[in-house]
CSV table of C-alpha atoms in Angstrom, one decimal:
chain,number,residue,atom,x,y,z
A,621,MET,CA,104.5,30.2,-184.4
A,622,ALA,CA,106.7,31.4,-181.4
A,623,THR,CA,104.0,31.4,-178.9
A,624,PRO,CA,103.0,27.8,-179.1
A,625,GLN,CA,106.8,27.0,-178.7
A,626,ASN,CA,107.1,29.0,-175.5
A,627,GLN,CA,103.9,27.5,-174.3
A,628,ARG,CA,105.2,24.1,-175.0
A,629,GLY,CA,108.4,25.0,-173.1
A,630,PHE,CA,106.5,26.3,-170.1
A,631,ARG,CA,104.3,23.3,-170.1
A,632,GLY,CA,107.3,21.1,-170.2
A,633,TRP,CA,109.0,23.1,-167.4
A,634,TYR,CA,105.7,22.9,-165.5
A,635,LYS,CA,105.5,19.0,-165.9
A,636,ILE,CA,109.0,18.6,-164.4
A,637,SER,CA,108.2,20.7,-161.5
A,638,VAL,CA,105.0,18.8,-160.6
A,639,ASP,CA,107.2,15.4,-160.8
A,640,THR,CA,109.7,16.9,-158.3
A,641,ILE,CA,107.1,18.3,-156.0
A,642,ARG,CA,105.5,14.6,-156.1
A,643,GLY,CA,108.9,13.2,-155.2
A,644,TRP,CA,109.4,15.7,-152.3
A,645,ILE,CA,105.9,14.8,-151.0
A,646,LEU,CA,106.9,11.0,-151.2
A,647,LEU,CA,110.0,11.6,-149.5
A,648,ALA,CA,108.3,13.6,-146.8
A,649,ILE,CA,105.7,10.7,-146.3
A,650,MET,CA,108.5,8.2,-146.1
A,651,ALA,CA,110.4,10.3,-143.6
A,652,GLY,CA,107.3,10.8,-141.5
A,653,LEU,CA,106.8,7.2,-141.4
A,654,ALA,CA,110.3,6.6,-140.4
A,655,TYR,CA,110.1,9.0,-137.5
A,656,GLY,CA,106.9,7.5,-136.3
A,657,GLY,CA,108.3,4.0,-136.4
A,658,TYR,CA,111.5,5.3,-134.6
A,659,HIS,CA,109.3,7.2,-132.1
A,660,ALA,CA,107.1,4.1,-131.5
A,661,TYR,CA,110.2,2.0,-131.0
A,662,GLY,CA,111.5,4.5,-128.6
A,663,LEU,CA,108.4,4.1,-126.5
A,664,VAL,CA,108.3,0.5,-126.6
A,665,GLU,CA,112.1,0.4,-125.3
A,666,GLN,CA,111.2,3.2,-122.7
A,667,ARG,CA,108.2,1.1,-121.4
A,668,TYR,CA,110.3,-2.1,-121.5
A,669,LEU,CA,113.3,-0.3,-119.4
A,670,GLU,CA,110.6,1.1,-117.0
A,671,GLY,CA,109.2,-2.3,-116.3
A,672,ARG,CA,112.6,-4.0,-116.1
A,673,VAL,CA,113.9,-1.3,-113.7
A,674,SER,CA,110.8,-1.6,-111.7
A,675,LEU,CA,111.2,-5.4,-111.4
A,676,VAL,CA,114.9,-5.1,-110.3
A,677,LEU,CA,114.1,-2.6,-107.7
A,678,ARG,CA,111.3,-4.8,-106.3
A,679,GLU,CA,113.7,-7.7,-106.2
A,680,ALA,CA,116.3,-5.5,-104.5
A,681,ARG,CA,113.7,-4.6,-101.8
A,682,SER,CA,112.9,-8.2,-101.0
A,683,LEU,CA,116.7,-8.9,-100.8
A,684,ASP,CA,117.3,-6.0,-98.4
A,685,GLU,CA,114.5,-7.4,-96.2
A,686,ALA,CA,116.2,-10.8,-96.0
A,687,VAL,CA,119.7,-9.2,-95.4
A,688,ARG,CA,118.5,-6.9,-92.6
A,689,SER,CA,116.4,-9.8,-90.9
A,690,GLU,CA,119.5,-11.7,-91.0
A,691,GLY,CA,121.9,-9.1,-89.6
A,692,GLY,CA,123.8,-8.7,-92.9
A,693,HIS,CA,123.5,-5.1,-92.9
A,694,GLU,CA,125.7,-5.2,-89.6
A,695,SER,CA,128.1,-8.1,-90.4
A,696,TYR,CA,128.7,-6.6,-94.1
A,697,ARG,CA,128.3,-3.0,-93.2
A,698,LYS,CA,130.4,-1.7,-96.1
A,699,GLU,CA,129.0,-3.8,-98.7
A,700,TYR,CA,125.5,-3.1,-97.5
A,701,GLU,CA,126.0,0.8,-97.7
A,702,THR,CA,127.5,0.4,-101.2
A,703,ALA,CA,124.4,-1.7,-102.3
A,704,THR,CA,122.0,1.0,-100.9
A,705,GLU,CA,124.0,3.9,-102.6
A,706,HIS,CA,123.5,1.9,-106.0
A,707,LEU,CA,119.7,1.9,-105.3
A,708,ALA,CA,119.4,5.2,-104.4
A,709,GLU,CA,121.2,6.3,-107.5
A,710,ALA,CA,118.8,4.1,-109.5
A,711,ARG,CA,115.9,5.9,-108.0
A,712,ARG,CA,117.3,9.2,-108.9
A,713,HIS,CA,117.9,8.1,-112.5
A,714,VAL,CA,114.2,7.0,-112.5
A,715,ASP,CA,113.0,10.5,-111.4
A,716,ALA,CA,115.1,12.0,-114.3
A,717,SER,CA,113.6,9.4,-116.7
A,718,ARG,CA,117.3,8.1,-117.4
A,719,MET,CA,116.2,4.4,-117.7
A,720,GLN,CA,119.5,2.9,-118.8
A,721,GLY,CA,121.4,4.4,-115.9
A,722,ALA,CA,118.6,3.3,-113.4
A,723,LEU,CA,119.0,0.0,-114.7
A,724,ARG,CA,122.8,-0.4,-114.3
A,725,SER,CA,122.4,1.1,-110.7
A,726,ALA,CA,119.7,-1.1,-109.8
A,727,GLU,CA,121.2,-4.2,-111.0
A,728,SER,CA,124.5,-3.5,-109.2
A,729,GLY,CA,122.6,-2.8,-106.0
A,730,ARG,CA,120.7,-6.2,-106.3
A,731,VAL,CA,123.8,-8.2,-107.1
A,732,ILE,CA,125.6,-6.8,-104.0
A,733,LEU,CA,122.6,-7.8,-101.7
A,734,ALA,CA,122.5,-11.2,-103.1
A,735,SER,CA,126.2,-11.8,-102.7
A,736,ILE,CA,125.6,-10.8,-98.9
A,737,LEU,CA,122.7,-13.1,-98.5
A,738,ARG,CA,124.4,-15.9,-100.2
A,739,GLN,CA,127.6,-15.5,-98.0
A,740,LEU,CA,125.6,-15.3,-94.9
A,741,HIS,CA,123.9,-18.8,-95.7
A,742,ARG,CA,127.3,-20.3,-96.7
A,743,LEU,CA,128.9,-19.4,-93.6
A,744,GLU,CA,126.4,-20.8,-91.3
A,745,SER,CA,127.2,-24.1,-92.6
A,746,THR,CA,130.8,-24.1,-93.7
A,747,GLY,CA,132.4,-21.0,-91.9
A,748,GLU,CA,135.3,-19.0,-93.5
A,749,ALA,CA,137.9,-21.7,-93.7
A,750,HIS,CA,138.9,-25.3,-92.4
A,751,PHE,CA,142.0,-27.2,-91.6
A,752,ILE,CA,143.4,-29.4,-94.2
A,753,THR,CA,146.5,-30.9,-92.7
A,754,VAL,CA,147.8,-30.6,-89.3
A,755,GLN,CA,151.5,-31.5,-88.1
A,756,GLY,CA,152.3,-31.4,-84.6
A,757,SER,CA,150.7,-29.4,-81.8
A,758,VAL,CA,148.3,-26.9,-83.7
A,759,GLU,CA,145.7,-25.0,-81.7
A,760,TYR,CA,142.7,-22.8,-82.5
A,761,ARG,CA,140.5,-20.7,-80.2
A,762,ARG,CA,136.9,-19.1,-80.7
A,763,GLY,CA,137.2,-15.5,-80.3
A,764,GLU,CA,139.2,-13.3,-77.8
A,765,ARG,CA,138.3,-15.4,-74.7
A,766,GLY,CA,137.6,-19.0,-75.8
A,767,ASP,CA,139.6,-21.9,-74.8
A,768,TRP,CA,142.4,-23.2,-76.9
A,769,ARG,CA,141.6,-26.4,-78.7
A,770,GLU,CA,143.5,-29.2,-80.5
A,771,ALA,CA,143.1,-28.6,-84.2
A,772,ARG,CA,142.3,-31.5,-86.4
A,773,PRO,CA,141.8,-31.8,-90.1
A,774,ARG,CA,138.3,-30.6,-91.3
A,775,ASP,CA,137.8,-28.4,-88.1
A,776,VAL,CA,135.8,-25.3,-89.1
A,777,LEU,CA,137.1,-21.8,-88.5
A,778,TYR,CA,134.9,-18.7,-88.2
A,779,ALA,CA,135.7,-15.1,-88.4
A,780,GLY,CA,137.3,-14.0,-85.2
A,781,ASP,CA,139.0,-17.3,-84.6
A,782,TYR,CA,142.7,-17.5,-83.7
A,783,VAL,CA,145.2,-20.2,-84.7
A,784,LYS,CA,148.4,-21.0,-83.1
A,785,THR,CA,151.3,-23.2,-84.2
A,786,ALA,CA,154.3,-24.3,-81.7
A,787,GLY,CA,157.9,-24.9,-82.7
A,788,GLY,CA,158.1,-27.4,-85.0
A,789,THR,CA,154.7,-27.7,-86.0
A,790,SER,CA,152.7,-26.5,-89.1
A,791,ALA,CA,149.1,-26.7,-90.6
A,792,GLU,CA,147.3,-25.8,-94.0
A,793,ILE,CA,144.2,-24.0,-93.9
A,794,MET,CA,141.8,-23.6,-96.9
A,795,ALA,CA,139.2,-20.8,-97.2
A,796,ILE,CA,136.0,-21.4,-98.7
A,797,ASP,CA,137.1,-19.8,-102.1
A,798,GLY,CA,140.1,-22.1,-102.3
A,799,THR,CA,142.7,-19.9,-101.0
A,800,VAL,CA,145.3,-22.0,-99.1
A,801,TYR,CA,147.3,-20.7,-96.2
A,802,THR,CA,150.2,-22.8,-94.8
A,803,VAL,CA,150.9,-21.6,-91.2
A,804,ARG,CA,154.5,-22.2,-90.2
A,805,SER,CA,155.9,-23.0,-86.8
A,806,ASP,CA,155.7,-20.3,-84.0
A,807,THR,CA,152.8,-18.4,-85.7
A,808,VAL,CA,149.6,-16.9,-84.6
A,809,ILE,CA,146.9,-15.5,-87.0
A,810,LEU,CA,143.4,-14.2,-86.6
A,811,VAL,CA,140.9,-15.3,-89.2
A,812,GLY,CA,138.9,-12.2,-90.7
A,813,ARG,CA,135.6,-11.8,-92.3
A,814,SER,CA,135.4,-12.0,-96.0
A,815,SER,CA,134.7,-8.7,-97.8
A,816,LEU,CA,132.1,-8.9,-100.5
A,817,PHE,CA,132.2,-6.7,-103.8
A,818,GLY,CA,129.3,-8.0,-105.7
A,819,ASP,CA,130.1,-9.2,-109.2
A,820,GLN,CA,133.7,-8.3,-108.4
A,821,GLY,CA,134.1,-11.2,-106.1
A,822,THR,CA,135.3,-11.6,-102.5
A,823,GLU,CA,138.4,-10.8,-100.6
A,824,ARG,CA,139.8,-12.9,-97.7
A,825,SER,CA,141.5,-11.4,-94.9
A,826,ILE,CA,143.9,-12.7,-91.9
A,827,THR,CA,145.8,-10.9,-89.3
A,828,LEU,CA,149.4,-12.0,-88.7
A,829,ASP,CA,150.3,-11.3,-85.1
A,830,HIS,CA,153.7,-13.0,-85.5
A,831,GLY,CA,155.3,-15.6,-87.6
A,832,TRP,CA,155.2,-16.9,-91.1
A,833,VAL,CA,152.3,-17.5,-93.5
A,834,ASP,CA,152.7,-19.0,-97.1
A,835,LEU,CA,149.5,-18.5,-99.1
A,836,SER,CA,148.1,-19.5,-102.7
A,837,THR,CA,145.1,-17.5,-103.6
A,838,SER,CA,142.7,-18.9,-106.4
A,839,LEU,CA,139.3,-17.0,-107.2
A,840,ALA,CA,139.6,-14.2,-104.6
A,841,ARG,CA,142.2,-11.7,-103.3
A,842,SER,CA,143.6,-12.2,-99.8
A,843,THR,CA,144.7,-9.5,-97.3
A,844,VAL,CA,147.4,-10.1,-94.6
A,845,THR,CA,147.7,-7.4,-92.0
A,846,THR,CA,150.8,-7.4,-89.9
A,847,PRO,CA,151.5,-5.0,-87.0
A,848,GLY,CA,153.5,-3.0,-89.4
A,849,ALA,CA,151.8,-3.2,-92.7
A,850,GLN,CA,149.1,-4.7,-95.0
A,851,ALA,CA,149.6,-6.8,-98.0
A,852,ARG,CA,146.9,-7.3,-100.6
A,853,VAL,CA,147.6,-10.4,-102.6
A,854,GLU,CA,145.9,-10.5,-105.9
A,855,ARG,CA,143.8,-13.5,-107.4
A,856,ASP,CA,145.9,-16.5,-108.7
A,857,SER,CA,148.9,-15.6,-106.8
A,858,THR,CA,151.5,-17.4,-104.5
A,859,ALA,CA,153.0,-15.3,-101.8
A,860,VAL,CA,154.7,-15.2,-98.4
A,861,VAL,CA,154.1,-12.7,-95.4
A,862,ALA,CA,156.4,-12.8,-92.3
A,863,TRP,CA,156.7,-10.6,-89.2
A,864,ASP,CA,159.6,-11.0,-86.7
A,865,GLU,CA,158.1,-9.2,-83.5
A,866,ARG,CA,161.5,-9.2,-81.7
A,867,ARG,CA,163.4,-7.7,-84.6
A,868,ARG,CA,160.4,-5.6,-85.9
A,869,LEU,CA,161.2,-7.0,-89.2
A,870,GLY,CA,158.6,-7.7,-92.0
A,871,GLN,CA,159.2,-9.7,-95.2
A,872,PHE,CA,156.8,-9.7,-98.2
A,873,ALA,CA,157.4,-11.9,-101.3
A,874,ALA,CA,155.6,-12.7,-104.4
A,875,TYR,CA,156.3,-16.1,-105.9
A,876,ARG,CA,153.6,-16.1,-108.6
A,877,GLY,CA,151.1,-13.3,-109.4
A,878,SER,CA,151.5,-10.0,-107.5
A,879,MET,CA,150.6,-8.2,-104.4
A,880,ASP,CA,150.6,-4.5,-102.9
A,881,VAL,CA,152.1,-3.5,-99.7
A,882,ALA,CA,151.2,-0.5,-97.8
A,883,GLY,CA,153.2,0.4,-94.7
A,884,GLU,CA,152.0,2.3,-91.8
A,885,GLY,CA,154.3,5.2,-92.6
A,886,GLY,CA,152.4,5.8,-95.8
A,887,GLN,CA,154.6,3.9,-98.3
A,888,ASN,CA,153.4,1.6,-100.8
A,889,ARG,CA,155.0,-1.0,-103.1
A,890,ALA,CA,153.9,-3.2,-105.9
A,891,VAL,CA,155.6,-6.6,-105.6
A,892,ARG,CA,155.5,-8.5,-108.7
A,893,ARG,CA,156.4,-12.1,-109.6
A,894,LEU,CA,159.8,-13.2,-108.0
A,895,GLU,CA,160.2,-9.9,-106.0
A,896,HIS,CA,160.3,-9.3,-102.4
A,897,VAL,CA,160.0,-6.3,-100.0
A,898,VAL,CA,161.6,-5.8,-96.5
A,899,GLN,CA,160.1,-3.8,-93.8
A,900,ARG,CA,162.2,-2.2,-91.0
A,901,GLY,CA,160.3,-0.2,-88.3
A,902,ARG,CA,158.1,2.0,-90.6
A,903,SER,CA,160.4,1.9,-93.6
A,904,LEU,CA,159.5,-0.4,-96.8
A,905,SER,CA,162.4,-1.3,-99.1
A,906,SER,CA,162.3,-1.0,-102.9
A,907,PRO,CA,161.3,-4.3,-104.4
A,908,GLU,CA,164.3,-6.6,-105.2
A,909,ARG,CA,164.5,-9.6,-107.5
A,910,LEU,CA,164.4,-13.2,-106.3
A,911,PRO,CA,166.0,-16.2,-107.8
A,912,ALA,CA,163.7,-18.8,-109.4
A,913,ALA,CA,162.7,-22.1,-107.9
A,914,PRO,CA,165.2,-24.8,-109.0
A,915,LEU,CA,163.7,-27.7,-111.0
A,916,PRO,CA,164.4,-31.2,-109.6
A,917,ILE,CA,165.9,-33.6,-112.0
A,918,ASP,CA,166.4,-37.0,-110.2
A,919,PRO,CA,165.2,-39.1,-108.8
A,920,ALA,CA,161.6,-39.2,-110.5
A,921,ASP,CA,158.7,-38.3,-108.2
A,922,ASP,CA,157.4,-41.3,-106.2
A,923,LEU,CA,160.5,-43.5,-106.9
A,924,GLU,CA,160.4,-46.7,-104.9
A,925,ILE,CA,164.0,-47.8,-103.9
A,926,PRO,CA,164.7,-51.3,-102.5
A,927,LEU,CA,167.0,-50.8,-99.5
A,928,ASP,CA,168.8,-54.2,-100.4
A,929,SER,CA,169.8,-52.9,-103.7
A,930,SER,CA,171.3,-49.6,-102.9
A,931,ASP,CA,172.6,-47.7,-99.8
A,932,ARG,CA,172.9,-44.5,-101.7
A,933,LEU,CA,170.5,-41.8,-103.5
A,934,VAL,CA,171.7,-38.9,-105.5
A,935,LEU,CA,169.4,-35.8,-105.7
A,936,THR,CA,170.0,-33.6,-108.5
A,937,TRP,CA,168.4,-30.3,-109.8
A,938,GLN,CA,169.0,-27.8,-112.5
A,939,PRO,CA,171.2,-24.7,-111.7
A,940,VAL,CA,169.3,-21.4,-111.4
A,941,ALA,CA,170.7,-18.3,-113.1
A,942,GLY,CA,172.4,-16.0,-110.6
A,943,ALA,CA,172.3,-18.6,-107.6
A,944,GLN,CA,175.4,-18.7,-105.4
A,945,ARG,CA,174.2,-21.6,-103.2
A,946,TYR,CA,171.2,-23.8,-102.5
A,947,ALA,CA,169.3,-24.9,-99.6
A,948,LEU,CA,168.2,-28.5,-99.4
A,949,GLN,CA,165.6,-29.9,-96.9
A,950,VAL,CA,164.4,-33.6,-96.5
A,951,ALA,CA,161.6,-34.5,-94.4
A,952,ARG,CA,158.9,-37.2,-93.8
A,953,ASN,CA,155.9,-35.0,-94.6
A,954,ARG,CA,155.2,-32.4,-97.2
A,955,LEU,CA,154.9,-29.7,-94.7
A,956,PHE,CA,158.5,-30.3,-93.8
A,957,VAL,CA,158.0,-30.6,-90.1
A,958,HIS,CA,160.7,-32.2,-88.1
A,959,LYS,CA,163.1,-32.0,-91.1
A,960,ILE,CA,165.8,-34.7,-91.3
A,961,ILE,CA,168.1,-32.7,-93.5
A,962,ASP,CA,168.1,-28.8,-93.5
A,963,VAL,CA,171.1,-27.3,-94.9
A,964,ASP,CA,171.7,-24.0,-96.8
A,965,ASP,CA,175.1,-24.1,-98.0
A,966,ARG,CA,175.0,-26.4,-101.1
A,967,ALA,CA,177.5,-25.0,-103.7
A,968,LYS,CA,176.8,-27.9,-106.1
A,969,THR,CA,173.4,-28.8,-107.8
A,970,GLN,CA,173.4,-32.3,-106.2
A,971,ALA,CA,173.6,-34.3,-103.1
A,972,THR,CA,174.1,-37.8,-102.0
A,973,LEU,CA,172.0,-39.3,-99.2
A,974,GLY,CA,173.0,-42.5,-97.5
A,975,LEU,CA,170.0,-44.8,-97.0
A,976,ARG,CA,169.9,-46.6,-93.6
A,977,GLY,CA,166.0,-47.4,-93.2
A,978,ASP,CA,162.9,-47.7,-95.0
A,979,GLY,CA,160.1,-44.9,-95.0
A,980,THR,CA,158.6,-42.3,-97.3
A,981,PHE,CA,160.5,-38.9,-97.7
A,982,VAL,CA,159.9,-35.8,-99.4
A,983,TRP,CA,162.7,-33.2,-100.7
A,984,ARG,CA,162.8,-29.7,-101.9
A,985,VAL,CA,165.6,-27.2,-102.8
A,986,ALA,CA,165.8,-23.4,-103.1
A,987,ALA,CA,168.3,-20.9,-104.5
A,988,PHE,CA,170.0,-18.1,-102.9
A,989,THR,CA,171.6,-14.8,-104.4
A,990,ALA,CA,175.0,-13.5,-103.8
A,991,ASP,CA,173.3,-11.2,-101.1
A,992,GLY,CA,171.9,-14.1,-99.1
A,993,VAL,CA,168.2,-13.6,-100.3
A,994,GLN,CA,166.3,-17.1,-100.7
A,995,GLY,CA,163.8,-17.8,-103.4
A,996,PRO,CA,161.0,-19.9,-103.5
A,997,TRP,CA,161.3,-23.8,-102.8
A,998,SER,CA,160.8,-26.1,-105.7
A,999,THR,CA,157.7,-28.3,-105.9
A,1000,PRO,CA,158.3,-31.2,-103.5
A,1001,ARG,CA,159.3,-34.8,-104.7
A,1002,ARG,CA,158.7,-37.9,-102.9
A,1003,PHE,CA,160.8,-41.2,-102.7
A,1004,ARG,CA,160.2,-44.4,-100.8
A,1005,VAL,CA,162.8,-46.7,-99.3
A,1006,VAL,CA,161.5,-50.3,-98.9
A,1007,GLY,CA,163.3,-53.0,-97.1
A,1008,GLU,CA,162.8,-56.8,-96.7
A,1009,PRO,CA,162.2,-57.6,-94.0
A,1010,PRO,CA,161.2,-54.1,-92.3
A,1011,VAL,CA,163.8,-52.8,-90.2
A,1012,PRO,CA,163.6,-49.9,-87.7
A,1013,ILE,CA,163.6,-46.6,-89.5
A,1014,ALA,CA,166.9,-44.8,-89.2
A,1015,GLU,CA,167.3,-41.4,-90.3
A,1016,PRO,CA,169.7,-40.7,-93.1
A,1017,SER,CA,172.8,-38.8,-92.4
A,1018,PRO,CA,172.5,-35.3,-90.7
A,1019,THR,CA,174.2,-33.7,-93.6
A,1020,PRO,CA,174.2,-34.8,-97.3
A,1021,GLU,CA,177.6,-36.1,-98.6
A,1022,GLU,CA,179.2,-34.0,-101.3
A,1023,SER,CA,179.4,-36.0,-104.4
């Protein structure tokens, strides 16, 4: 009786083992199918990447031929060399069967070449920049030996052109990326060629021989080189760069955004919003704080004042924390050329003007610290004085009356 029981136990054990083996076989089949599917997918992806890399490299070769035929490899030597390095790296990745890396490098090279070609075509028709507003005697010259020409709004500027303003004159210049340069009186600048960095955008450049330039960047950075330093103003920033040749004094201020200043002595300064740096000789000061721009209160912008109803106008603005005094300017145009009032000793946050003739006027204020450091100007406001019948325009009092 015992033997049949043992045999039944053996048969039961044997039956379970067969089921287990069948499970292993099933799992092995499923694993094999999964591996085969993964391997097949990998082959498909590899083939796709190979085709994509081949296409991008062909496009890059076509762009390279176009760039070279139009002289872009010389005009944008640095960018062209960067593009060729990316393409050479892509080919090395292909030789090592690293298709992901090859695609990234090939696309980077293609983007830079396309940017160079696009810029070449754009500059042929629009130049690097153009004049927006010209006040007074402003001149420009093509290259080192050209004749000086009188500047007019919409005149185009190219790389290598000079711009010169005389005393009591000013001009606004807009680059093709939207950067606006305000060239103040007694200033000479040299327009530089844009630098391209593929999908990283462009970088404008000018050289400030002497004088004062305000700039407001938009989509691109802007580099301003002076005889003693180089300032790189970041995108979406408002800044000032000045160079006094006689005193060998440079000034660099960021009103919005930021910039980096590199001195010829090897010093570097990061200038943030409402900070400024002063250069004396080869030395750069540490960044110092600037007062904020005052906020005008009255009168409202574009206010019209009948001359027969009032002979006084009170200008008021909000006080600025830490300000010891204020500067006030009144002029007939927004570039503040030929200022009617120009004072920098206002202790109060208001001033009363005498109205003695009709015309349109603009005004602005700025704050000074106890150390005599001036901050940014307020946004200009405009008012118009109208009289019936018209009378000859008489300038307001040379200094505002204390109220």
